[in-house]
JSON list of C-alpha atoms in Angstrom, two decimals:
[
{"chain": "A", "resi": 1, "resn": "MET", "atom": "CA", "xyz": [46.89, -19.72, -11.20]},
{"chain": "A", "resi": 2, "resn": "GLU", "atom": "CA", "xyz": [44.96, -16.57, -12.09]},
{"chain": "A", "resi": 3, "resn": "LEU", "atom": "CA", "xyz": [41.57, -16.80, -13.80]},
{"chain": "A", "resi": 4, "resn": "PRO", "atom": "CA", "xyz": [39.49, -13.87, -15.16]},
{"chain": "A", "resi": 5, "resn": "VAL", "atom": "CA", "xyz": [36.04, -13.69, -13.58]},
{"chain": "A", "resi": 6, "resn": "PHE", "atom": "CA", "xyz": [33.00, -11.50, -14.20]},
{"chain": "A", "resi": 7, "resn": "VAL", "atom": "CA", "xyz": [29.62, -10.96, -12.58]},
{"chain": "A", "resi": 8, "resn": "VAL", "atom": "CA", "xyz": [26.86, -10.25, -15.09]},
{"chain": "A", "resi": 9, "resn": "ASP", "atom": "CA", "xyz": [23.36, -9.03, -14.26]},
{"chain": "A", "resi": 10, "resn": "ALA", "atom": "CA", "xyz": [20.99, -10.56, -16.84]},
{"chain": "A", "resi": 11, "resn": "PHE", "atom": "CA", "xyz": [17.52, -9.44, -17.95]},
{"chain": "A", "resi": 12, "resn": "THR", "atom": "CA", "xyz": [18.14, -5.86, -16.90]},
{"chain": "A", "resi": 13, "resn": "GLY", "atom": "CA", "xyz": [19.77, -2.67, -18.09]},
{"chain": "A", "resi": 14, "resn": "VAL", "atom": "CA", "xyz": [20.20, -1.43, -14.51]},
{"chain": "A", "resi": 15, "resn": "PRO", "atom": "CA", "xyz": [23.25, -2.54, -12.47]},
{"chain": "A", "resi": 16, "resn": "LEU", "atom": "CA", "xyz": [22.63, -4.51, -9.27]},
{"chain": "A", "resi": 17, "resn": "SER", "atom": "CA", "xyz": [19.26, -5.79, -10.44]},
{"chain": "A", "resi": 18, "resn": "GLY", "atom": "CA", "xyz": [18.12, -8.66, -12.65]},
{"chain": "A", "resi": 19, "resn": "ASN", "atom": "CA", "xyz": [19.60, -12.13, -12.38]},
{"chain": "A", "resi": 20, "resn": "PRO", "atom": "CA", "xyz": [23.26, -12.18, -11.27]},
{"chain": "A", "resi": 21, "resn": "ALA", "atom": "CA", "xyz": [25.59, -14.83, -12.66]},
{"chain": "A", "resi": 22, "resn": "ALA", "atom": "CA", "xyz": [29.33, -15.42, -12.47]},
{"chain": "A", "resi": 23, "resn": "VAL", "atom": "CA", "xyz": [31.38, -16.17, -15.58]},
{"chain": "A", "resi": 24, "resn": "CYS", "atom": "CA", "xyz": [34.85, -17.65, -15.19]},
{"chain": "A", "resi": 25, "resn": "LEU", "atom": "CA", "xyz": [37.28, -17.91, -18.16]},
{"chain": "A", "resi": 26, "resn": "LEU", "atom": "CA", "xyz": [39.40, -21.06, -18.07]},
{"chain": "A", "resi": 27, "resn": "GLY", "atom": "CA", "xyz": [42.72, -21.33, -19.83]},
{"chain": "A", "resi": 28, "resn": "GLN", "atom": "CA", "xyz": [42.91, -25.01, -18.90]},
{"chain": "A", "resi": 29, "resn": "ASP", "atom": "CA", "xyz": [40.69, -27.83, -17.74]},
{"chain": "A", "resi": 30, "resn": "LEU", "atom": "CA", "xyz": [39.89, -27.97, -14.04]},
{"chain": "A", "resi": 31, "resn": "ALA", "atom": "CA", "xyz": [38.69, -30.86, -11.93]},
{"chain": "A", "resi": 32, "resn": "GLU", "atom": "CA", "xyz": [34.95, -30.96, -11.23]},
{"chain": "A", "resi": 33, "resn": "GLU", "atom": "CA", "xyz": [35.69, -30.46, -7.53]},
{"chain": "A", "resi": 34, "resn": "MET", "atom": "CA", "xyz": [37.39, -27.14, -8.36]},
{"chain": "A", "resi": 35, "resn": "HIS", "atom": "CA", "xyz": [34.40, -26.05, -10.45]},
{"chain": "A", "resi": 36, "resn": "GLN", "atom": "CA", "xyz": [32.16, -26.65, -7.45]},
{"chain": "A", "resi": 37, "resn": "LYS", "atom": "CA", "xyz": [34.48, -24.80, -5.08]},
{"chain": "A", "resi": 38, "resn": "ILE", "atom": "CA", "xyz": [34.66, -21.75, -7.36]},
{"chain": "A", "resi": 39, "resn": "ALA", "atom": "CA", "xyz": [30.87, -21.73, -7.73]},
{"chain": "A", "resi": 40, "resn": "ALA", "atom": "CA", "xyz": [30.50, -21.92, -3.94]},
{"chain": "A", "resi": 41, "resn": "GLU", "atom": "CA", "xyz": [32.97, -19.05, -3.55]},
{"chain": "A", "resi": 42, "resn": "MET", "atom": "CA", "xyz": [30.97, -16.89, -5.98]},
{"chain": "A", "resi": 43, "resn": "ASN", "atom": "CA", "xyz": [27.80, -17.77, -4.03]},
{"chain": "A", "resi": 44, "resn": "LEU", "atom": "CA", "xyz": [25.40, -17.09, -6.92]},
{"chain": "A", "resi": 45, "resn": "SER", "atom": "CA", "xyz": [22.71, -19.36, -8.34]},
{"chain": "A", "resi": 46, "resn": "GLU", "atom": "CA", "xyz": [24.64, -19.64, -11.63]},
{"chain": "A", "resi": 47, "resn": "THR", "atom": "CA", "xyz": [28.34, -19.84, -12.35]},
{"chain": "A", "resi": 48, "resn": "ALA", "atom": "CA", "xyz": [29.40, -20.48, -15.95]},
{"chain": "A", "resi": 49, "resn": "PHE", "atom": "CA", "xyz": [32.83, -21.78, -16.93]},
{"chain": "A", "resi": 50, "resn": "VAL", "atom": "CA", "xyz": [34.05, -20.92, -20.43]},
{"chain": "A", "resi": 51, "resn": "ARG", "atom": "CA", "xyz": [37.10, -22.40, -22.14]},
{"chain": "A", "resi": 52, "resn": "THR", "atom": "CA", "xyz": [38.52, -22.26, -25.63]},
{"chain": "A", "resi": 53, "resn": "LEU", "atom": "CA", "xyz": [38.12, -25.24, -27.95]},
{"chain": "A", "resi": 54, "resn": "SER", "atom": "CA", "xyz": [41.76, -25.13, -28.98]},
{"chain": "A", "resi": 55, "resn": "PRO", "atom": "CA", "xyz": [44.92, -24.31, -26.98]},
{"chain": "A", "resi": 56, "resn": "MET", "atom": "CA", "xyz": [45.85, -22.01, -29.88]},
{"chain": "A", "resi": 57, "resn": "ASP", "atom": "CA", "xyz": [42.78, -19.80, -29.31]},
{"chain": "A", "resi": 58, "resn": "ASP", "atom": "CA", "xyz": [42.28, -17.05, -26.78]},
{"chain": "A", "resi": 59, "resn": "PHE", "atom": "CA", "xyz": [39.13, -15.33, -25.57]},
{"chain": "A", "resi": 60, "resn": "SER", "atom": "CA", "xyz": [39.65, -12.24, -27.70]},
{"chain": "A", "resi": 61, "resn": "SER", "atom": "CA", "xyz": [40.03, -14.15, -31.00]},
{"chain": "A", "resi": 62, "resn": "GLY", "atom": "CA", "xyz": [38.01, -17.33, -30.35]},
{"chain": "A", "resi": 63, "resn": "ASN", "atom": "CA", "xyz": [34.45, -17.96, -31.45]},
{"chain": "A", "resi": 64, "resn": "THR", "atom": "CA", "xyz": [33.19, -14.64, -32.83]},
{"chain": "A", "resi": 65, "resn": "ASN", "atom": "CA", "xyz": [29.90, -15.96, -34.26]},
{"chain": "A", "resi": 66, "resn": "ALA", "atom": "CA", "xyz": [26.80, -13.91, -33.53]},
{"chain": "A", "resi": 67, "resn": "ARG", "atom": "CA", "xyz": [24.96, -17.12, -32.59]},
{"chain": "A", "resi": 68, "resn": "LEU", "atom": "CA", "xyz": [26.39, -19.62, -30.12]},
{"chain": "A", "resi": 69, "resn": "ALA", "atom": "CA", "xyz": [25.03, -23.13, -29.49]},
{"chain": "A", "resi": 70, "resn": "PHE", "atom": "CA", "xyz": [25.33, -24.82, -26.10]},
{"chain": "A", "resi": 71, "resn": "HIS", "atom": "CA", "xyz": [25.00, -28.56, -25.63]},
{"chain": "A", "resi": 72, "resn": "THR", "atom": "CA", "xyz": [23.17, -29.11, -22.33]},
{"chain": "A", "resi": 73, "resn": "LEU", "atom": "CA", "xyz": [21.24, -31.79, -20.48]},
{"chain": "A", "resi": 74, "resn": "SER", "atom": "CA", "xyz": [18.10, -30.13, -21.91]},
{"chain": "A", "resi": 75, "resn": "GLY", "atom": "CA", "xyz": [19.39, -30.44, -25.48]},
{"chain": "A", "resi": 76, "resn": "GLU", "atom": "CA", "xyz": [20.95, -27.79, -27.68]},
{"chain": "A", "resi": 77, "resn": "LEU", "atom": "CA", "xyz": [20.29, -24.22, -26.57]},
{"chain": "A", "resi": 78, "resn": "ALA", "atom": "CA", "xyz": [21.27, -21.22, -28.68]},
{"chain": "A", "resi": 79, "resn": "ALA", "atom": "CA", "xyz": [22.05, -17.63, -27.74]},
{"chain": "A", "resi": 80, "resn": "CYS", "atom": "CA", "xyz": [22.40, -14.66, -30.07]},
{"chain": "A", "resi": 81, "resn": "HIS", "atom": "CA", "xyz": [22.51, -10.85, -30.12]},
{"chain": "A", "resi": 82, "resn": "GLU", "atom": "CA", "xyz": [19.35, -8.95, -31.00]},
{"chain": "A", "resi": 83, "resn": "GLY", "atom": "CA", "xyz": [20.30, -5.29, -30.83]},
{"chain": "A", "resi": 84, "resn": "ASP", "atom": "CA", "xyz": [21.18, -4.54, -27.21]},
{"chain": "A", "resi": 85, "resn": "HIS", "atom": "CA", "xyz": [19.46, -7.75, -26.06]},
{"chain": "A", "resi": 86, "resn": "ILE", "atom": "CA", "xyz": [20.76, -11.31, -25.75]},
{"chain": "A", "resi": 87, "resn": "ALA", "atom": "CA", "xyz": [18.15, -13.86, -26.80]},
{"chain": "A", "resi": 88, "resn": "LEU", "atom": "CA", "xyz": [17.96, -17.47, -25.67]},
{"chain": "A", "resi": 89, "resn": "ASP", "atom": "CA", "xyz": [16.19, -20.04, -27.84]},
{"chain": "A", "resi": 90, "resn": "LEU", "atom": "CA", "xyz": [14.37, -22.31, -25.37]},
{"chain": "A", "resi": 91, "resn": "PRO", "atom": "CA", "xyz": [11.79, -25.09, -25.56]},
{"chain": "A", "resi": 92, "resn": "LEU", "atom": "CA", "xyz": [8.22, -23.92, -24.93]},
{"chain": "A", "resi": 93, "resn": "ASN", "atom": "CA", "xyz": [6.63, -25.71, -21.96]},
{"chain": "A", "resi": 94, "resn": "PRO", "atom": "CA", "xyz": [2.82, -25.90, -22.05]},
{"chain": "A", "resi": 95, "resn": "THR", "atom": "CA", "xyz": [0.63, -26.12, -18.98]},
{"chain": "A", "resi": 96, "resn": "GLU", "atom": "CA", "xyz": [-2.42, -28.25, -18.35]},
{"chain": "A", "resi": 97, "resn": "PRO", "atom": "CA", "xyz": [-5.45, -27.85, -16.04]},
{"chain": "A", "resi": 98, "resn": "LEU", "atom": "CA", "xyz": [-5.29, -29.68, -12.74]},
{"chain": "A", "resi": 99, "resn": "GLN", "atom": "CA", "xyz": [-7.24, -32.90, -12.73]},
{"chain": "A", "resi": 100, "resn": "ASP", "atom": "CA", "xyz": [-7.59, -32.83, -8.96]},
{"chain": "A", "resi": 101, "resn": "LYS", "atom": "CA", "xyz": [-7.18, -29.38, -7.39]},
{"chain": "A", "resi": 102, "resn": "ASP", "atom": "CA", "xyz": [-7.55, -30.78, -3.87]},
{"chain": "A", "resi": 103, "resn": "GLU", "atom": "CA", "xyz": [-4.12, -32.39, -3.98]},
{"chain": "A", "resi": 104, "resn": "PHE", "atom": "CA", "xyz": [-2.58, -28.93, -4.50]},
{"chain": "A", "resi": 105, "resn": "LYS", "atom": "CA", "xyz": [-5.02, -27.04, -2.27]},
{"chain": "A", "resi": 106, "resn": "THR", "atom": "CA", "xyz": [-2.77, -26.68, 0.78]},
{"chain": "A", "resi": 107, "resn": "LEU", "atom": "CA", "xyz": [0.26, -25.76, -1.31]},
{"chain": "A", "resi": 108, "resn": "ILE", "atom": "CA", "xyz": [-1.70, -23.04, -3.11]},
{"chain": "A", "resi": 109, "resn": "GLN", "atom": "CA", "xyz": [-3.01, -21.66, 0.18]},
{"chain": "A", "resi": 110, "resn": "VAL", "atom": "CA", "xyz": [0.47, -21.53, 1.70]},
{"chain": "A", "resi": 111, "resn": "ALA", "atom": "CA", "xyz": [1.76, -19.77, -1.42]},
{"chain": "A", "resi": 112, "resn": "VAL", "atom": "CA", "xyz": [-0.82, -16.99, -1.77]},
{"chain": "A", "resi": 113, "resn": "GLY", "atom": "CA", "xyz": [-2.72, -17.01, 1.54]},
{"chain": "A", "resi": 114, "resn": "GLU", "atom": "CA", "xyz": [-6.15, -15.42, 1.29]},
{"chain": "A", "resi": 115, "resn": "MET", "atom": "CA", "xyz": [-5.54, -13.79, -2.10]},
{"chain": "A", "resi": 116, "resn": "SER", "atom": "CA", "xyz": [-8.09, -14.67, -4.77]},
{"chain": "A", "resi": 117, "resn": "VAL", "atom": "CA", "xyz": [-6.89, -17.16, -7.38]},
{"chain": "A", "resi": 118, "resn": "GLN", "atom": "CA", "xyz": [-8.21, -17.03, -10.94]},
{"chain": "A", "resi": 119, "resn": "ASP", "atom": "CA", "xyz": [-6.47, -20.08, -12.44]},
{"chain": "A", "resi": 120, "resn": "VAL", "atom": "CA", "xyz": [-4.07, -22.88, -11.50]},
{"chain": "A", "resi": 121, "resn": "ARG", "atom": "CA", "xyz": [-2.06, -24.91, -14.02]},
{"chain": "A", "resi": 122, "resn": "TYR", "atom": "CA", "xyz": [0.69, -27.52, -13.91]},
{"chain": "A", "resi": 123, "resn": "SER", "atom": "CA", "xyz": [3.61, -27.86, -16.32]},
{"chain": "A", "resi": 124, "resn": "PRO", "atom": "CA", "xyz": [4.54, -31.56, -16.51]},
{"chain": "A", "resi": 125, "resn": "GLY", "atom": "CA", "xyz": [7.65, -30.82, -18.57]},
{"chain": "A", "resi": 126, "resn": "THR", "atom": "CA", "xyz": [9.17, -28.64, -15.84]},
{"chain": "A", "resi": 127, "resn": "CYS", "atom": "CA", "xyz": [7.25, -29.76, -12.72]},
{"chain": "A", "resi": 128, "resn": "LYS", "atom": "CA", "xyz": [6.26, -26.13, -12.10]},
{"chain": "A", "resi": 129, "resn": "LEU", "atom": "CA", "xyz": [2.94, -25.11, -10.57]},
{"chain": "A", "resi": 130, "resn": "LEU", "atom": "CA", "xyz": [1.50, -21.88, -12.06]},
{"chain": "A", "resi": 131, "resn": "ILE", "atom": "CA", "xyz": [-0.88, -19.86, -9.87]},
{"chain": "A", "resi": 132, "resn": "ARG", "atom": "CA", "xyz": [-2.63, -16.93, -11.51]},
{"chain": "A", "resi": 133, "resn": "LEU", "atom": "CA", "xyz": [-3.97, -14.26, -9.17]},
{"chain": "A", "resi": 134, "resn": "SER", "atom": "CA", "xyz": [-7.27, -12.52, -9.84]},
{"chain": "A", "resi": 135, "resn": "ASP", "atom": "CA", "xyz": [-7.15, -9.51, -12.17]},
{"chain": "A", "resi": 136, "resn": "VAL", "atom": "CA", "xyz": [-8.28, -7.25, -9.31]},
{"chain": "A", "resi": 137, "resn": "TYR", "atom": "CA", "xyz": [-4.72, -7.23, -7.95]},
{"chain": "A", "resi": 138, "resn": "THR", "atom": "CA", "xyz": [-1.87, -4.92, -8.99]},
{"chain": "A", "resi": 139, "resn": "ARG", "atom": "CA", "xyz": [1.85, -5.29, -9.44]},
{"chain": "A", "resi": 140, "resn": "GLN", "atom": "CA", "xyz": [2.32, -3.76, -5.99]},
{"chain": "A", "resi": 141, "resn": "ASP", "atom": "CA", "xyz": [0.09, -6.45, -4.46]},
{"chain": "A", "resi": 142, "resn": "LEU", "atom": "CA", "xyz": [2.25, -9.15, -6.05]},
{"chain": "A", "resi": 143, "resn": "GLU", "atom": "CA", "xyz": [5.47, -7.49, -4.89]},
{"chain": "A", "resi": 144, "resn": "ARG", "atom": "CA", "xyz": [4.18, -7.18, -1.31]},
{"chain": "A", "resi": 145, "resn": "MET", "atom": "CA", "xyz": [2.86, -10.75, -1.15]},
{"chain": "A", "resi": 146, "resn": "PRO", "atom": "CA", "xyz": [4.67, -12.55, 1.69]},
{"chain": "A", "resi": 147, "resn": "ILE", "atom": "CA", "xyz": [5.77, -16.11, 0.93]},
{"chain": "A", "resi": 148, "resn": "ASP", "atom": "CA", "xyz": [7.62, -18.47, 3.28]},
{"chain": "A", "resi": 149, "resn": "PRO", "atom": "CA", "xyz": [9.67, -20.82, 1.05]},
{"chain": "A", "resi": 150, "resn": "GLY", "atom": "CA", "xyz": [10.26, -23.16, 4.00]},
{"chain": "A", "resi": 151, "resn": "SER", "atom": "CA", "xyz": [6.53, -23.64, 4.42]},
{"chain": "A", "resi": 152, "resn": "LEU", "atom": "CA", "xyz": [6.16, -24.41, 0.70]},
{"chain": "A", "resi": 153, "resn": "LEU", "atom": "CA", "xyz": [8.81, -27.07, 1.01]},
{"chain": "A", "resi": 154, "resn": "ARG", "atom": "CA", "xyz": [7.27, -28.67, 4.09]},
{"chain": "A", "resi": 155, "resn": "VAL", "atom": "CA", "xyz": [3.69, -28.75, 2.83]},
{"chain": "A", "resi": 156, "resn": "GLU", "atom": "CA", "xyz": [4.60, -30.24, -0.56]},
{"chain": "A", "resi": 157, "resn": "ARG", "atom": "CA", "xyz": [6.60, -33.02, 1.06]},
{"chain": "A", "resi": 158, "resn": "ALA", "atom": "CA", "xyz": [3.81, -33.78, 3.51]},
{"chain": "A", "resi": 159, "resn": "SER", "atom": "CA", "xyz": [0.97, -33.71, 0.99]},
{"chain": "A", "resi": 160, "resn": "GLY", "atom": "CA", "xyz": [2.12, -36.50, -1.28]},
{"chain": "A", "resi": 161, "resn": "SER", "atom": "CA", "xyz": [1.05, -34.40, -4.29]},
{"chain": "A", "resi": 162, "resn": "PRO", "atom": "CA", "xyz": [2.71, -34.80, -7.73]},
{"chain": "A", "resi": 163, "resn": "ASP", "atom": "CA", "xyz": [6.27, -33.55, -8.02]},
{"chain": "A", "resi": 164, "resn": "VAL", "atom": "CA", "xyz": [6.62, -29.78, -7.72]},
{"chain": "A", "resi": 165, "resn": "MET", "atom": "CA", "xyz": [10.03, -28.22, -8.38]},
{"chain": "A", "resi": 166, "resn": "GLY", "atom": "CA", "xyz": [8.89, -24.60, -8.48]},
{"chain": "A", "resi": 167, "resn": "VAL", "atom": "CA", "xyz": [5.89, -22.35, -7.87]},
{"chain": "A", "resi": 168, "resn": "ILE", "atom": "CA", "xyz": [5.12, -19.47, -10.25]},
{"chain": "A", "resi": 169, "resn": "VAL", "atom": "CA", "xyz": [2.72, -16.78, -9.02]},
{"chain": "A", "resi": 170, "resn": "THR", "atom": "CA", "xyz": [1.59, -14.60, -11.91]},
{"chain": "A", "resi": 171, "resn": "LEU", "atom": "CA", "xyz": [-0.69, -11.66, -12.61]},
{"chain": "A", "resi": 172, "resn": "ARG", "atom": "CA", "xyz": [-2.03, -10.04, -15.76]},
{"chain": "A", "resi": 173, "resn": "GLY", "atom": "CA", "xyz": [-0.52, -6.67, -16.68]},
{"chain": "A", "resi": 174, "resn": "CYS", "atom": "CA", "xyz": [-2.43, -3.67, -15.36]},
{"chain": "A", "resi": 175, "resn": "GLY", "atom": "CA", "xyz": [-4.38, -1.37, -17.66]},
{"chain": "A", "resi": 176, "resn": "GLY", "atom": "CA", "xyz": [-2.19, 1.16, -19.45]},
{"chain": "A", "resi": 177, "resn": "ASP", "atom": "CA", "xyz": [1.00, -0.71, -18.57]},
{"chain": "A", "resi": 178, "resn": "ARG", "atom": "CA", "xyz": [3.23, -1.92, -21.39]},
{"chain": "A", "resi": 179, "resn": "ILE", "atom": "CA", "xyz": [3.90, -5.10, -19.38]},
{"chain": "A", "resi": 180, "resn": "ASP", "atom": "CA", "xyz": [1.72, -8.04, -20.46]},
{"chain": "A", "resi": 181, "resn": "PHE", "atom": "CA", "xyz": [2.14, -10.00, -17.23]},
{"chain": "A", "resi": 182, "resn": "TYR", "atom": "CA", "xyz": [4.04, -10.07, -13.94]},
{"chain": "A", "resi": 183, "resn": "SER", "atom": "CA", "xyz": [5.39, -12.99, -11.97]},
{"chain": "A", "resi": 184, "resn": "ARG", "atom": "CA", "xyz": [7.40, -14.20, -9.00]},
{"chain": "A", "resi": 185, "resn": "TYR", "atom": "CA", "xyz": [9.11, -17.59, -8.83]},
{"chain": "A", "resi": 186, "resn": "PHE", "atom": "CA", "xyz": [9.93, -19.77, -5.81]},
{"chain": "A", "resi": 187, "resn": "ALA", "atom": "CA", "xyz": [11.97, -23.00, -5.92]},
{"chain": "A", "resi": 188, "resn": "PRO", "atom": "CA", "xyz": [13.06, -24.07, -2.41]},
{"chain": "A", "resi": 189, "resn": "TRP", "atom": "CA", "xyz": [13.02, -27.69, -3.67]},
{"chain": "A", "resi": 190, "resn": "VAL", "atom": "CA", "xyz": [16.23, -26.95, -5.59]},
{"chain": "A", "resi": 191, "resn": "GLY", "atom": "CA", "xyz": [17.70, -24.58, -3.00]},
{"chain": "A", "resi": 192, "resn": "ILE", "atom": "CA", "xyz": [16.41, -21.27, -4.44]},
{"chain": "A", "resi": 193, "resn": "ASN", "atom": "CA", "xyz": [13.99, -19.51, -2.12]},
{"chain": "A", "resi": 194, "resn": "GLU", "atom": "CA", "xyz": [13.09, -16.83, -4.68]},
{"chain": "A", "resi": 195, "resn": "ASP", "atom": "CA", "xyz": [14.79, -16.59, -8.06]},
{"chain": "A", "resi": 196, "resn": "PRO", "atom": "CA", "xyz": [15.52, -12.99, -9.15]},
{"chain": "A", "resi": 197, "resn": "VAL", "atom": "CA", "xyz": [14.68, -13.55, -12.84]},
{"chain": "A", "resi": 198, "resn": "THR", "atom": "CA", "xyz": [14.03, -16.97, -14.32]},
{"chain": "A", "resi": 199, "resn": "GLY", "atom": "CA", "xyz": [14.34, -17.98, -17.96]},
{"chain": "A", "resi": 200, "resn": "SER", "atom": "CA", "xyz": [12.89, -21.47, -17.47]},
{"chain": "A", "resi": 201, "resn": "ALA", "atom": "CA", "xyz": [9.79, -20.17, -15.66]},
{"chain": "A", "resi": 202, "resn": "HIS", "atom": "CA", "xyz": [9.07, -17.93, -18.63]},
{"chain": "A", "resi": 203, "resn": "THR", "atom": "CA", "xyz": [8.99, -20.91, -20.99]},
{"chain": "A", "resi": 204, "resn": "VAL", "atom": "CA", "xyz": [5.90, -21.91, -18.97]},
{"chain": "A", "resi": 205, "resn": "LEU", "atom": "CA", "xyz": [4.53, -18.37, -18.59]},
{"chain": "A", "resi": 206, "resn": "ALA", "atom": "CA", "xyz": [4.95, -17.63, -22.30]},
{"chain": "A", "resi": 207, "resn": "SER", "atom": "CA", "xyz": [2.87, -20.67, -23.23]},
{"chain": "A", "resi": 208, "resn": "TYR", "atom": "CA", "xyz": [0.11, -19.76, -20.77]},
{"chain": "A", "resi": 209, "resn": "TRP", "atom": "CA", "xyz": [-0.14, -16.01, -21.37]},
{"chain": "A", "resi": 210, "resn": "SER", "atom": "CA", "xyz": [0.15, -16.29, -25.14]},
{"chain": "A", "resi": 211, "resn": "LYS", "atom": "CA", "xyz": [-3.09, -18.26, -25.17]},
{"chain": "A", "resi": 212, "resn": "GLU", "atom": "CA", "xyz": [-4.77, -16.02, -22.59]},
{"chain": "A", "resi": 213, "resn": "LEU", "atom": "CA", "xyz": [-3.88, -12.78, -24.36]},
{"chain": "A", "resi": 214, "resn": "GLY", "atom": "CA", "xyz": [-3.86, -14.01, -27.96]},
{"chain": "A", "resi": 215, "resn": "LYS", "atom": "CA", "xyz": [-0.33, -12.68, -28.55]},
{"chain": "A", "resi": 216, "resn": "GLN", "atom": "CA", "xyz": [2.90, -14.18, -29.86]},
{"chain": "A", "resi": 217, "resn": "GLU", "atom": "CA", "xyz": [5.09, -11.28, -28.68]},
{"chain": "A", "resi": 218, "resn": "LEU", "atom": "CA", "xyz": [5.02, -10.58, -24.94]},
{"chain": "A", "resi": 219, "resn": "THR", "atom": "CA", "xyz": [6.75, -8.28, -22.45]},
{"chain": "A", "resi": 220, "resn": "ALA", "atom": "CA", "xyz": [7.16, -9.68, -18.95]},
{"chain": "A", "resi": 221, "resn": "ARG", "atom": "CA", "xyz": [8.33, -8.36, -15.59]},
{"chain": "A", "resi": 222, "resn": "GLN", "atom": "CA", "xyz": [9.55, -10.62, -12.77]},
{"chain": "A", "resi": 223, "resn": "CYS", "atom": "CA", "xyz": [8.76, -8.83, -9.53]},
{"chain": "A", "resi": 224, "resn": "SER", "atom": "CA", "xyz": [11.46, -10.17, -7.23]},
{"chain": "A", "resi": 225, "resn": "PRO", "atom": "CA", "xyz": [13.26, -7.66, -4.98]},
{"chain": "A", "resi": 226, "resn": "ARG", "atom": "CA", "xyz": [15.95, -7.34, -7.70]},
{"chain": "A", "resi": 227, "resn": "GLY", "atom": "CA", "xyz": [13.45, -7.40, -10.57]},
{"chain": "A", "resi": 228, "resn": "GLY", "atom": "CA", "xyz": [13.98, -7.90, -14.28]},
{"chain": "A", "resi": 229, "resn": "GLU", "atom": "CA", "xyz": [12.30, -7.52, -17.66]},
{"chain": "A", "resi": 230, "resn": "LEU", "atom": "CA", "xyz": [12.06, -10.04, -20.50]},
{"chain": "A", "resi": 231, "resn": "GLN", "atom": "CA", "xyz": [10.90, -10.01, -24.11]},
{"chain": "A", "resi": 232, "resn": "LEU", "atom": "CA", "xyz": [9.24, -13.23, -25.30]},
{"chain": "A", "resi": 233, "resn": "SER", "atom": "CA", "xyz": [8.70, -14.29, -28.89]},
{"chain": "A", "resi": 234, "resn": "LEU", "atom": "CA", "xyz": [6.89, -17.57, -29.50]},
{"chain": "A", "resi": 235, "resn": "GLN", "atom": "CA", "xyz": [7.36, -19.97, -32.38]},
{"chain": "A", "resi": 236, "resn": "GLN", "atom": "CA", "xyz": [4.40, -22.19, -31.61]},
{"chain": "A", "resi": 237, "resn": "GLN", "atom": "CA", "xyz": [4.80, -24.39, -34.68]},
{"chain": "A", "resi": 238, "resn": "HIS", "atom": "CA", "xyz": [8.30, -25.35, -33.54]},
{"chain": "A", "resi": 239, "resn": "GLY", "atom": "CA", "xyz": [7.51, -25.50, -29.83]},
{"chain": "A", "resi": 240, "resn": "ARG", "atom": "CA", "xyz": [10.12, -22.85, -29.05]},
{"chain": "A", "resi": 241, "resn": "VAL", "atom": "CA", "xyz": [10.27, -19.45, -27.41]},
{"chain": "A", "resi": 242, "resn": "SER", "atom": "CA", "xyz": [12.90, -16.71, -27.64]},
{"chain": "A", "resi": 243, "resn": "VAL", "atom": "CA", "xyz": [13.58, -15.25, -24.19]},
{"chain": "A", "resi": 244, "resn": "SER", "atom": "CA", "xyz": [15.60, -12.05, -24.39]},
{"chain": "A", "resi": 245, "resn": "GLY", "atom": "CA", "xyz": [16.77, -9.19, -22.21]},
{"chain": "A", "resi": 246, "resn": "GLN", "atom": "CA", "xyz": [19.53, -6.71, -21.59]},
{"chain": "A", "resi": 247, "resn": "SER", "atom": "CA", "xyz": [22.57, -7.47, -19.45]},
{"chain": "A", "resi": 248, "resn": "ARG", "atom": "CA", "xyz": [25.21, -5.50, -17.56]},
{"chain": "A", "resi": 249, "resn": "ILE", "atom": "CA", "xyz": [28.70, -6.49, -16.45]},
{"chain": "A", "resi": 250, "resn": "VAL", "atom": "CA", "xyz": [28.97, -5.23, -12.87]},
{"chain": "A", "resi": 251, "resn": "LEU", "atom": "CA", "xyz": [32.26, -6.82, -11.78]},
{"chain": "A", "resi": 252, "resn": "ARG", "atom": "CA", "xyz": [35.57, -7.67, -13.47]},
{"chain": "A", "resi": 253, "resn": "GLY", "atom": "CA", "xyz": [38.35, -9.32, -11.56]},
{"chain": "A", "resi": 254, "resn": "SER", "atom": "CA", "xyz": [40.66, -12.31, -11.12]},
{"chain": "A", "resi": 255, "resn": "LEU", "atom": "CA", "xyz": [40.54, -15.48, -9.09]},
{"chain": "A", "resi": 256, "resn": "HIS", "atom": "CA", "xyz": [43.90, -16.42, -7.57]},
{"chain": "A", "resi": 257, "resn": "LEU", "atom": "CA", "xyz": [44.10, -20.17, -7.00]}
]
C-alpha cells in the first residue's frame, strides 16, 4: 500500500519554521492502530488523516469548497482561505483572575524565575495558566527565558493546585513593533515541552489582549525556537475568534506500508 504524505509548516511563510504537521491522504479506511503507528513514524505533534467521502471521489476532484467544516470533540470547527492565509474559526476562551494566587505561586516561579510578573490569569475552559510579564521586558528577553518543562510538571503535580494543562507566558508588543503581543507555550502535561505555534493558546490570548489593548484585530508572534505569526479577529458577540496564518508545504512523499 502506498499513501501520499505531506509535511506542512503552519502559521508561517518561511519553510522550516512555524508549526509542523503531517497530512496523510487515505484511499481506504485504516485501523486505529495503524493511524497511531503512522503518527508515531511522522513524530510530529499533529498528524491529520484525510479521506474522501465517496469511493468515486479522488483528492483532486473531491470537496472544492472554499470553507470546510470539521466535526471534532470540541464541536464543529471551520477552515477557509483568506487571501494567502488559512483561517480557523475557533471558540474564544476567556480568562479570569486567580482567586488564590498562592496555590499557583510555585508554578509561576518555576516558569519565569525572577522575572517580574504583571498579571496572572486562568482559563477554566482550556485549563491554561496565562502569565503576563512586565512591560519592561522585550521580545528578546522572552525568547531567552529558560524554562524546564520537567520542573513545571513536577511542581504542578506536587502542589495540588487546580488542573493545569498548559502554561502561556506572554508579553505586550514593544513600541514601534507591528506585533501586538508575544508568547511562548509549554504543555508537558500532554507531552509537549514547548509547542512551536499554538492555535488553542491564542483563543485564550486573544480574549485577554483584546480587552487589554481595546482591539478586535490583533497580530501575534509565538516566540518558540521555530517561531510563527498569527492574525486574530474576534467576534465577541458570538464568542468566536478567527485564527489565521500562512502555511508552506515543505515535504511531499509516499508511505509504503
